[in-house]
Short mmCIF file of N, CA and C in Angstrom, two decimals:
data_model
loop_
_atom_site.label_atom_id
_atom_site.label_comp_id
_atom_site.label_asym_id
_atom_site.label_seq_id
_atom_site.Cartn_x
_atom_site.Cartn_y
_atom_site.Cartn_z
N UNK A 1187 36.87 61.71 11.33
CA UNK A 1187 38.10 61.15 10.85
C UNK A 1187 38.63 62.04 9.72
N UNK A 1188 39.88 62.61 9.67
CA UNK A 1188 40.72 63.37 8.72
C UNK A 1188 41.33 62.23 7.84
N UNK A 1189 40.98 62.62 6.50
CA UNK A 1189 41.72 61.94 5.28
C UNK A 1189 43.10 62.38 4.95
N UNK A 1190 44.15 61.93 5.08
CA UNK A 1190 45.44 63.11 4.91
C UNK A 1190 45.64 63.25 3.37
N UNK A 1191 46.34 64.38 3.36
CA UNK A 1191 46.45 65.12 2.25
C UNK A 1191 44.87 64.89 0.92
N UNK A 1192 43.60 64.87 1.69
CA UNK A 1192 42.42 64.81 0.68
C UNK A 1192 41.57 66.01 0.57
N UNK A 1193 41.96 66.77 1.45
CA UNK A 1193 40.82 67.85 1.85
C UNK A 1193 39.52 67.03 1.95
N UNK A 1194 39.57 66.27 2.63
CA UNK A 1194 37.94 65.42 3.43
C UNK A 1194 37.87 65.39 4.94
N UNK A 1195 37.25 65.52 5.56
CA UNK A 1195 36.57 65.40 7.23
C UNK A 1195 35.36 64.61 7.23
N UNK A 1196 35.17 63.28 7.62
CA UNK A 1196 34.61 62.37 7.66
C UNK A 1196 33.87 62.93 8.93
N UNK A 1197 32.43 63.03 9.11
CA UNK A 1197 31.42 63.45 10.68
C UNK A 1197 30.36 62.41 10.66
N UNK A 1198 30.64 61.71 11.70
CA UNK A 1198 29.07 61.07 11.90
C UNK A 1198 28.29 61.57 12.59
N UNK A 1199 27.32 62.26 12.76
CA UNK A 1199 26.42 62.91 13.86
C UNK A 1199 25.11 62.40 13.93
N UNK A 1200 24.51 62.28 15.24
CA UNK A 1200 23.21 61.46 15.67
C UNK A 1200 22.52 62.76 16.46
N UNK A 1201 21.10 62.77 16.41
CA UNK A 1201 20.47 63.93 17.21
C UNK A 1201 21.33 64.42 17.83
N UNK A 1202 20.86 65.47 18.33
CA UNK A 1202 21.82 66.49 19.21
C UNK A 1202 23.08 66.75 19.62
N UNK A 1203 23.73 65.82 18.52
CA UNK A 1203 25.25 66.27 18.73
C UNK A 1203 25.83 67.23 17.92
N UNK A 1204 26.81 68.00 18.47
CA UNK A 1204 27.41 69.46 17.76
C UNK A 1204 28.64 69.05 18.06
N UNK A 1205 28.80 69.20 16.39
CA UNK A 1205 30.26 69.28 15.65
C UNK A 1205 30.57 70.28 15.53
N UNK A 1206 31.82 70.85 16.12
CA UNK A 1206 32.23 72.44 15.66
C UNK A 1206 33.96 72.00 15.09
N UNK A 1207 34.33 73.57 14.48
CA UNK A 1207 35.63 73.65 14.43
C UNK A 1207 36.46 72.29 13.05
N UNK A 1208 35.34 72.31 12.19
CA UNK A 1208 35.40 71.15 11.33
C UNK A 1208 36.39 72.31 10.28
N UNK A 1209 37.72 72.18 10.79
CA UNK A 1209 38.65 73.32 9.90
C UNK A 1209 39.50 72.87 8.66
N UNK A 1210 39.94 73.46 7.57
CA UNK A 1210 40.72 72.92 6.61
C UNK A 1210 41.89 74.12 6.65
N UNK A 1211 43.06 74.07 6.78
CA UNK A 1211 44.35 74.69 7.07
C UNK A 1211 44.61 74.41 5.75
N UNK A 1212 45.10 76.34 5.36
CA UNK A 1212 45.76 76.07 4.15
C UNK A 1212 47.45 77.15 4.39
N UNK A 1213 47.83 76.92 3.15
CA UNK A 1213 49.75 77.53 3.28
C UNK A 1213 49.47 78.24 2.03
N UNK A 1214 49.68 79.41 2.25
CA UNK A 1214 50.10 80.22 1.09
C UNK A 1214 50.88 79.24 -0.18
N UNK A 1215 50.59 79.55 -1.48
CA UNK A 1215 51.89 79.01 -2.63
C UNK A 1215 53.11 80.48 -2.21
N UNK A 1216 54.35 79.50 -2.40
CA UNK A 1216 55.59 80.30 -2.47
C UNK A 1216 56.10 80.86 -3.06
N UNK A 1217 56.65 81.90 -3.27
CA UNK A 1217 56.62 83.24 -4.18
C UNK A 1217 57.74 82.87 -5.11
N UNK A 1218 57.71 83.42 -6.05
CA UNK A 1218 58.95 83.35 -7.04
C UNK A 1218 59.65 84.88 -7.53
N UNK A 1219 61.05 84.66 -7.98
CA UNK A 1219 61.29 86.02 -8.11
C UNK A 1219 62.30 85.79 -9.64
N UNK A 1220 61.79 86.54 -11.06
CA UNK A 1220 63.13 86.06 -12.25
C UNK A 1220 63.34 87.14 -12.78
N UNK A 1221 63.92 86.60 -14.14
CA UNK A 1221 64.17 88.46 -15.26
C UNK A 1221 65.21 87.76 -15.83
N UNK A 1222 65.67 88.89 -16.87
CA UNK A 1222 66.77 88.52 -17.87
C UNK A 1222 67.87 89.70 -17.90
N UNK A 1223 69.08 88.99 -17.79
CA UNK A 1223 70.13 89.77 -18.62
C UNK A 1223 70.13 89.58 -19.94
N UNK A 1224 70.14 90.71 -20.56
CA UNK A 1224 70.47 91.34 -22.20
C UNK A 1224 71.55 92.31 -22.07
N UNK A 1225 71.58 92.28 -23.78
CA UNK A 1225 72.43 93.91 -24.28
C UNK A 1225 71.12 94.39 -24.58
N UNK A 1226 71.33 95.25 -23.84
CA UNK A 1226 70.01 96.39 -24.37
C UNK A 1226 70.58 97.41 -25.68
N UNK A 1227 70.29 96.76 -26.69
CA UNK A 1227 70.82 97.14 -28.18
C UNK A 1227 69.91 98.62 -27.89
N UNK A 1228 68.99 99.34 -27.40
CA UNK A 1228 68.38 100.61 -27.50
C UNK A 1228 68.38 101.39 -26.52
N UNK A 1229 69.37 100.50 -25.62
CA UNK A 1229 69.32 101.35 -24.24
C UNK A 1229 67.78 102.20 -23.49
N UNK A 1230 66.84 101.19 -23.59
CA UNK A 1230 65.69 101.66 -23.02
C UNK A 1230 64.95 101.04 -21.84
N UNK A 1231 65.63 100.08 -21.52
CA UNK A 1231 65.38 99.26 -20.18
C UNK A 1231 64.72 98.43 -20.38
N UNK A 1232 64.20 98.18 -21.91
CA UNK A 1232 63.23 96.62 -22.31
C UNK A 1232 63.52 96.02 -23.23
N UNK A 1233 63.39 94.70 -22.90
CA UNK A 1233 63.74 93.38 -23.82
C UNK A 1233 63.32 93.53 -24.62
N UNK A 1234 63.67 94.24 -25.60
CA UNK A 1234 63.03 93.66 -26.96
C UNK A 1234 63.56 92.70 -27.69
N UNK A 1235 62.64 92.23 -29.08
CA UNK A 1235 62.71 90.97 -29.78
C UNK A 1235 64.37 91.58 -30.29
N UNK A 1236 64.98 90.16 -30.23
CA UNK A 1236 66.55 90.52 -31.14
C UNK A 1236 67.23 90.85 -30.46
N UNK A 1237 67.20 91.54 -29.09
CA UNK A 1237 68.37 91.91 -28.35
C UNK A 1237 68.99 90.28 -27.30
N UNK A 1238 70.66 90.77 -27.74
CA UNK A 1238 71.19 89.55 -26.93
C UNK A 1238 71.10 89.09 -25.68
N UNK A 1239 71.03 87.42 -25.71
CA UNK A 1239 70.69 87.47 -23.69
C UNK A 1239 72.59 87.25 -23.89
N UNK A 1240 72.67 87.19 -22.39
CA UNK A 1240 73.95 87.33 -21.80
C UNK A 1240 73.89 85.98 -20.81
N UNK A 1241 74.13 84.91 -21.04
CA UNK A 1241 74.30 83.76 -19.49
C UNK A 1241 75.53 83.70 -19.27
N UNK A 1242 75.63 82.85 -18.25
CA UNK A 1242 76.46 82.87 -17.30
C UNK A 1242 77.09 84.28 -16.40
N UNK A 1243 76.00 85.05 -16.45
CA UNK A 1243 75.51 86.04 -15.29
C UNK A 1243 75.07 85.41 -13.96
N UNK A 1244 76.00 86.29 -12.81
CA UNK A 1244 76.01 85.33 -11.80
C UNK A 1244 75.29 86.86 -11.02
N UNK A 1245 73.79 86.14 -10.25
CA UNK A 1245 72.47 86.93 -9.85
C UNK A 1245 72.60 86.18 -8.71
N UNK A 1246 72.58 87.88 -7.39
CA UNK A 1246 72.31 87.31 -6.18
C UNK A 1246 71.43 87.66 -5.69
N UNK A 1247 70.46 87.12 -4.65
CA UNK A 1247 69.27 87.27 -4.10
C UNK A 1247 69.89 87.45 -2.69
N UNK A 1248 69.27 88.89 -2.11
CA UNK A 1248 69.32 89.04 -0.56
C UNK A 1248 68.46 89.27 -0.18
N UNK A 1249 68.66 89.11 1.51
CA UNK A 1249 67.31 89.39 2.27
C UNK A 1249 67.09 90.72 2.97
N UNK A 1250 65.95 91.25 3.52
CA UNK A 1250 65.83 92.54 4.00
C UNK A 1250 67.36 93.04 4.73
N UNK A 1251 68.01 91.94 5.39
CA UNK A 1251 69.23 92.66 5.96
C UNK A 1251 70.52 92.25 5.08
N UNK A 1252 70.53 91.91 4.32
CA UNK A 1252 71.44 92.34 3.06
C UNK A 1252 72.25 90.59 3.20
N UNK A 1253 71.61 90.13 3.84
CA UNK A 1253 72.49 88.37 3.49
C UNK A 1253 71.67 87.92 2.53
N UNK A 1254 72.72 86.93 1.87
CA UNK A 1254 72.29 86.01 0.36
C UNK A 1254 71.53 85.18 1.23
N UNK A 1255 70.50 84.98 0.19
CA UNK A 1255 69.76 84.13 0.16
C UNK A 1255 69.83 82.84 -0.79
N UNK A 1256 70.19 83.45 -1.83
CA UNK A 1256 70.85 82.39 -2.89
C UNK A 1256 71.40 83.35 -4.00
N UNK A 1257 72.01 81.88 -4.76
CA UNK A 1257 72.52 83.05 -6.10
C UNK A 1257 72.16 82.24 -7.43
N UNK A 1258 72.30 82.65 -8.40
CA UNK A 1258 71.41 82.01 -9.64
C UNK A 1258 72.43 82.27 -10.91
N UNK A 1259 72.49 81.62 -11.93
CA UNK A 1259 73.44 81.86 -12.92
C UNK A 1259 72.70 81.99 -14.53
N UNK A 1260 72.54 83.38 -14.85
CA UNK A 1260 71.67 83.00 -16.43
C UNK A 1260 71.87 82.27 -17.00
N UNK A 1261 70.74 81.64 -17.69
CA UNK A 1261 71.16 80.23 -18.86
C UNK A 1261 71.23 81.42 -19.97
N UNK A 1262 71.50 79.93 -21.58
CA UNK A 1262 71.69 80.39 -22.32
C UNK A 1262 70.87 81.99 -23.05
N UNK A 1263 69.42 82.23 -22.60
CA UNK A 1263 69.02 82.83 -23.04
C UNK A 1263 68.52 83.91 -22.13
N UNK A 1264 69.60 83.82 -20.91
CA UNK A 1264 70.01 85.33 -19.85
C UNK A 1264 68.72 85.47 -19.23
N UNK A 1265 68.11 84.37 -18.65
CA UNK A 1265 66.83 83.93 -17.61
C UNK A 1265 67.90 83.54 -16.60
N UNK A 1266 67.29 84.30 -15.20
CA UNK A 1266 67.26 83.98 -14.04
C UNK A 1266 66.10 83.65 -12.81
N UNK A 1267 66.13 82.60 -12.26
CA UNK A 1267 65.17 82.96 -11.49
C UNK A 1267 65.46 82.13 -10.17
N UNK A 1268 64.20 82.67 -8.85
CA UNK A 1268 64.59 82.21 -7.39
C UNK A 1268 62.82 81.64 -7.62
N UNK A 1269 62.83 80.71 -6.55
CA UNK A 1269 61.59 80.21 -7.11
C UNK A 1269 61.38 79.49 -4.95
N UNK A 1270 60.71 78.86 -4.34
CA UNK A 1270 60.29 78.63 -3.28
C UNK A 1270 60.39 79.37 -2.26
N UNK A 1271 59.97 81.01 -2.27
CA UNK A 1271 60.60 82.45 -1.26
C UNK A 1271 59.71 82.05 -0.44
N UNK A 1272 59.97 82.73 0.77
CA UNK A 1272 58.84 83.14 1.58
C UNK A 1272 58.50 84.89 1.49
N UNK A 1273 57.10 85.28 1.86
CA UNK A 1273 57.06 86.76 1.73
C UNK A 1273 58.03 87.58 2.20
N UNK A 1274 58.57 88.36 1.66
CA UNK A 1274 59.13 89.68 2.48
C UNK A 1274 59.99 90.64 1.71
N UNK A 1275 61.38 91.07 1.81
CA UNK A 1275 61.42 91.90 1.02
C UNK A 1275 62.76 91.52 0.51
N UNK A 1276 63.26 91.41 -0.56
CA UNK A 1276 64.10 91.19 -1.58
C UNK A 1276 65.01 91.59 -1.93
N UNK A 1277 66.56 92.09 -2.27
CA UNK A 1277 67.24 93.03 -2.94
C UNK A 1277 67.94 91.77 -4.65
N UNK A 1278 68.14 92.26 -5.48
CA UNK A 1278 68.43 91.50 -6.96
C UNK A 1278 69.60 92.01 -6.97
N UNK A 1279 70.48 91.27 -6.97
CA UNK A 1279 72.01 92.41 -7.55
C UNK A 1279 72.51 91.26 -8.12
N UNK A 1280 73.11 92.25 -9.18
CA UNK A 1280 73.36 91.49 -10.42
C UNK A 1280 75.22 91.74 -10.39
N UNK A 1281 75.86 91.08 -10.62
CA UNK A 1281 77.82 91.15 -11.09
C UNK A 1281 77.83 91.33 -12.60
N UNK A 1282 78.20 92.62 -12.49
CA UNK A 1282 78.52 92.85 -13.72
C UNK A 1282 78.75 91.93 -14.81
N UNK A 1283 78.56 92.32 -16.08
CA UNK A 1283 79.23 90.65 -17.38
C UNK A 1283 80.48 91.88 -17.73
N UNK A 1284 81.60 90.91 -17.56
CA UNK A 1284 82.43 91.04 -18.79
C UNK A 1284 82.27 91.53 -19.81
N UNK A 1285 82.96 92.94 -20.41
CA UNK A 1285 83.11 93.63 -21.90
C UNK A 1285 81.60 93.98 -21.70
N UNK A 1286 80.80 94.49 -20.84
CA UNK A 1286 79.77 95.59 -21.20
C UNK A 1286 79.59 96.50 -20.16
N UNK A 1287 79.18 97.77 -20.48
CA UNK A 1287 78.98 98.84 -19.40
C UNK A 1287 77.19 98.61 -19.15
N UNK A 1288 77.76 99.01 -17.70
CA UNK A 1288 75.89 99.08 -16.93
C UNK A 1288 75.17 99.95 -17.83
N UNK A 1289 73.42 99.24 -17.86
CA UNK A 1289 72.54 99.53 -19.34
C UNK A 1289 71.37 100.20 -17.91
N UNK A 1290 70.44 100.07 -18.34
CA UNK A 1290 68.83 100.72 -17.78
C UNK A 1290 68.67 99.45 -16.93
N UNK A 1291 68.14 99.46 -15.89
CA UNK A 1291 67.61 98.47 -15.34
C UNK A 1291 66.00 98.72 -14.68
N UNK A 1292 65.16 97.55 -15.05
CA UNK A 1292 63.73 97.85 -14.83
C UNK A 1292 63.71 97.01 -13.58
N UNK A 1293 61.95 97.22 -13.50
CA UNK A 1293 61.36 95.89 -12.00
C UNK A 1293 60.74 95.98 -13.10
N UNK A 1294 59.44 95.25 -12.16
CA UNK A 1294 58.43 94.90 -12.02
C UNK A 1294 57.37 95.54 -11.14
N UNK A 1295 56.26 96.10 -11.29
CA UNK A 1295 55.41 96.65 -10.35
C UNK A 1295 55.84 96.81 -8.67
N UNK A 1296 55.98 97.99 -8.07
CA UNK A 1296 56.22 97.69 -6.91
C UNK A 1296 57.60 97.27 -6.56
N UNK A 1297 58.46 97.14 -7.37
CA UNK A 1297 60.25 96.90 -7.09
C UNK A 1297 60.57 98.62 -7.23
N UNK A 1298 62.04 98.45 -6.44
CA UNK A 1298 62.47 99.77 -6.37
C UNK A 1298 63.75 99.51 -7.12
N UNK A 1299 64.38 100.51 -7.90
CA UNK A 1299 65.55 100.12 -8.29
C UNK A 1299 67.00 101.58 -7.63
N UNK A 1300 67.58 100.88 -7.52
CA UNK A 1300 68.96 102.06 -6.69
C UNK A 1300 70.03 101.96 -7.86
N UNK A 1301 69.85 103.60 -8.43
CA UNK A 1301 70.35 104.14 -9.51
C UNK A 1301 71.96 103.69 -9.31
N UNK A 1302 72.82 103.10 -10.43
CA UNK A 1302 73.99 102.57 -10.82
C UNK A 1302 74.22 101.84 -9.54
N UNK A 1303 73.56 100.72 -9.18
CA UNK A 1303 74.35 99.84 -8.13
C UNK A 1303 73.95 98.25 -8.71
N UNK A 1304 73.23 98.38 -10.10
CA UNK A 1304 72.70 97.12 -10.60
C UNK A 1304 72.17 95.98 -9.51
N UNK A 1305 71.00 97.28 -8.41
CA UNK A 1305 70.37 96.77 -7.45
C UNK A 1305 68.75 97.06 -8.16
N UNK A 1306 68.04 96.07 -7.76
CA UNK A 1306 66.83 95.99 -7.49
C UNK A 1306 65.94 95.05 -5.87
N UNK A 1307 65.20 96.29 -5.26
CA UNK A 1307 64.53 95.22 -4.20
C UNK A 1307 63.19 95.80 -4.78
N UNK A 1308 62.45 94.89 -4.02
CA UNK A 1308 61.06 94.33 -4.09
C UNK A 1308 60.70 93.62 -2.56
N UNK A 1309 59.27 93.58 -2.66
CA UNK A 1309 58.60 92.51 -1.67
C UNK A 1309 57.73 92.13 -1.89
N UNK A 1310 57.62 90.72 -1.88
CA UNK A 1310 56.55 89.86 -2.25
C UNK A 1310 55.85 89.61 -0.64
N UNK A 1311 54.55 89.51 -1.70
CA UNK A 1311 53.56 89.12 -0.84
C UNK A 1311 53.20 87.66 -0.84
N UNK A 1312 52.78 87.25 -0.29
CA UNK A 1312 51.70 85.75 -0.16
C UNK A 1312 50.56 86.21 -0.27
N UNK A 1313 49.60 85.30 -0.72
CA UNK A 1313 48.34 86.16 -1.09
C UNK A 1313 47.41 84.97 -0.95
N UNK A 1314 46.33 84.64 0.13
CA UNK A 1314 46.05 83.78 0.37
C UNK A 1314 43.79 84.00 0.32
N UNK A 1315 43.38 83.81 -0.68
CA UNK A 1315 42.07 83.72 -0.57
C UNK A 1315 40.50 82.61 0.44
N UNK A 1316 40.47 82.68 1.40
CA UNK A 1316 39.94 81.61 2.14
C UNK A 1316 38.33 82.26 2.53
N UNK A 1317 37.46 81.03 1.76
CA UNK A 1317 35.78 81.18 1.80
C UNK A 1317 35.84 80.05 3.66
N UNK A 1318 34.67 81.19 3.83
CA UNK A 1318 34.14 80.79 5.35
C UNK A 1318 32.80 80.54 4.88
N UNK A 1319 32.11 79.16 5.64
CA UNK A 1319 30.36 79.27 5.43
C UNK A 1319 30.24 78.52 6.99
N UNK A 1320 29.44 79.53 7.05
CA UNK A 1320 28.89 78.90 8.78
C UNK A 1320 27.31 78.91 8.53
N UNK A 1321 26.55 77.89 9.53
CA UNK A 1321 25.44 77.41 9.41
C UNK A 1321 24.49 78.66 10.86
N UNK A 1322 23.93 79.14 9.88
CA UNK A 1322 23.11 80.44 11.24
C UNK A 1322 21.75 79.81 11.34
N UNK A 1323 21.34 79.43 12.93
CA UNK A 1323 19.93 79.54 13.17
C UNK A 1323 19.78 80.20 13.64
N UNK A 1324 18.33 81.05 13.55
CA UNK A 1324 17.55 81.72 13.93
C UNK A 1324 16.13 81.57 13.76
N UNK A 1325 15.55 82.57 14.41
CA UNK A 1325 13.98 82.91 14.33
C UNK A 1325 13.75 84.32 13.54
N UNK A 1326 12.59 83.49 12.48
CA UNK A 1326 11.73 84.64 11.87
C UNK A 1326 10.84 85.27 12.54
N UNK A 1327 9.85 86.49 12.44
CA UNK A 1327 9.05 87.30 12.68
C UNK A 1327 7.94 86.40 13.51
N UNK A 1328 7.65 85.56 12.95
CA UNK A 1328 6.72 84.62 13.75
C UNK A 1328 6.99 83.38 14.12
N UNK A 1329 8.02 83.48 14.80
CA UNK A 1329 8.97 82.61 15.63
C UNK A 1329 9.17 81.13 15.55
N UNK A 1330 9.14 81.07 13.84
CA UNK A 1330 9.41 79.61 13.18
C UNK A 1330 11.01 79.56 13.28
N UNK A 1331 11.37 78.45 13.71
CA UNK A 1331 13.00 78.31 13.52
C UNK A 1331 13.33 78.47 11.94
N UNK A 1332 14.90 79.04 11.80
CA UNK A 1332 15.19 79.02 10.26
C UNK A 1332 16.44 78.56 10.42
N UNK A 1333 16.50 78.22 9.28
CA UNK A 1333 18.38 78.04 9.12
C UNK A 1333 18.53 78.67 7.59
N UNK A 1334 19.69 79.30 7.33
CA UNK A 1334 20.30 79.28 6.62
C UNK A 1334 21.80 79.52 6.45
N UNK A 1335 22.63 79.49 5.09
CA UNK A 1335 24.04 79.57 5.47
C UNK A 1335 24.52 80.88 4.92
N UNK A 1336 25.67 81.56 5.48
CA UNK A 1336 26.07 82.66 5.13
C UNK A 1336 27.76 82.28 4.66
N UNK A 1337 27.37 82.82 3.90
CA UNK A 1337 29.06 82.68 3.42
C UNK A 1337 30.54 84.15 3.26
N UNK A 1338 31.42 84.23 3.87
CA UNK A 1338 32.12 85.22 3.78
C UNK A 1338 33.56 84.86 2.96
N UNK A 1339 33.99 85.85 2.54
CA UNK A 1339 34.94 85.13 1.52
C UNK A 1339 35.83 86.62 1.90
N UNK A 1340 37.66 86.27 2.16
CA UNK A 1340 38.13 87.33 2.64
C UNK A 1340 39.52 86.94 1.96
N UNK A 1341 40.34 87.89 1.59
CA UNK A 1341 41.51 87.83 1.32
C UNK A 1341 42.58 88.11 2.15
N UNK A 1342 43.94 87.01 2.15
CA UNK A 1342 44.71 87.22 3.96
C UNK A 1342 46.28 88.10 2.61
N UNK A 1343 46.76 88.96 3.05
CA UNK A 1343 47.55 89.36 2.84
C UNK A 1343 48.99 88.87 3.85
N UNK A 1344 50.24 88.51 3.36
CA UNK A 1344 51.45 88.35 4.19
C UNK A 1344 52.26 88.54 3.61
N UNK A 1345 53.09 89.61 4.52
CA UNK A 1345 54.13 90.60 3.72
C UNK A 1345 55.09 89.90 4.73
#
């Protein structure tokens, strides 16, 4: 019997019955993607303490083939962010603000940025860690039954 939403599997087993395939299905967590508009008072491509945010910056999110995905508006303190993605690959383009010229624009590890188009893409991954333990019998050297459990632990990548 499956408990829903408990992660439990209820087994009754009596001699010689085999239970297999006793599985727990999991979903990747969903990726998020943010950052800030500033005046970059040093023109060096990083936030530092004291430099102004800029909101009501209107940030669009596209997808590998260049349609919105959504669009986002900085708050007061020029934070944007996309938050329930699925993996894949990203473009950030930002609409200019009013009364300032285009500054440095950074990523984040692994983002690409396309010089004066106040583009950034990226691709997120899903990143999903799942432990396996299966129950091995066998025979030792002098042909006593054994059991023991082996455990494998593997990381699922989804781009």
């Amino acid at each position: 019997m499956i408990t829903p939403d408990t992660d439990k599997i209820s087994v009754t087993l009596i001699a010689g019955d085999d239970s297999k395939n006793n599985n727990f299905g999991e979903l990747p967590q969903p990726a998020q993607l943010s950052g800030y508009v500033y005046e970059d008072a040093h023109d060096d491509g990083v936030k530092g303490v004291g430099e102004t945010a800029i909101g009501g910056v209107t940030v669009t999110l596209l997808d590998a083939d260049g349609n919105t995905v959504a669009t986002a508006t900085t708050d007061d303190v020029g934070y944007y962010e996309f938050t329930g993605l699925a993996a894949g690959t990203y473009t950030v383009v930002e609409s200019q603000p009013d009364d300032y010229l285009d500054g440095k624009d950074t990523a984040s590890n692994g983002a690409v940025i396309t010089p004066d188009t106040d583009k950034i893409s990226v691709t997120l991954m899903l990143v999903m860690t799942v432990k396996i333990t299966t129950l091995v019998n066998c025979r030792n050297p002098r042909n006593y039954p054994v059991m023991f459990m082996k455990t494998l632990t593997m990381t699922v990548l989804k781009v």
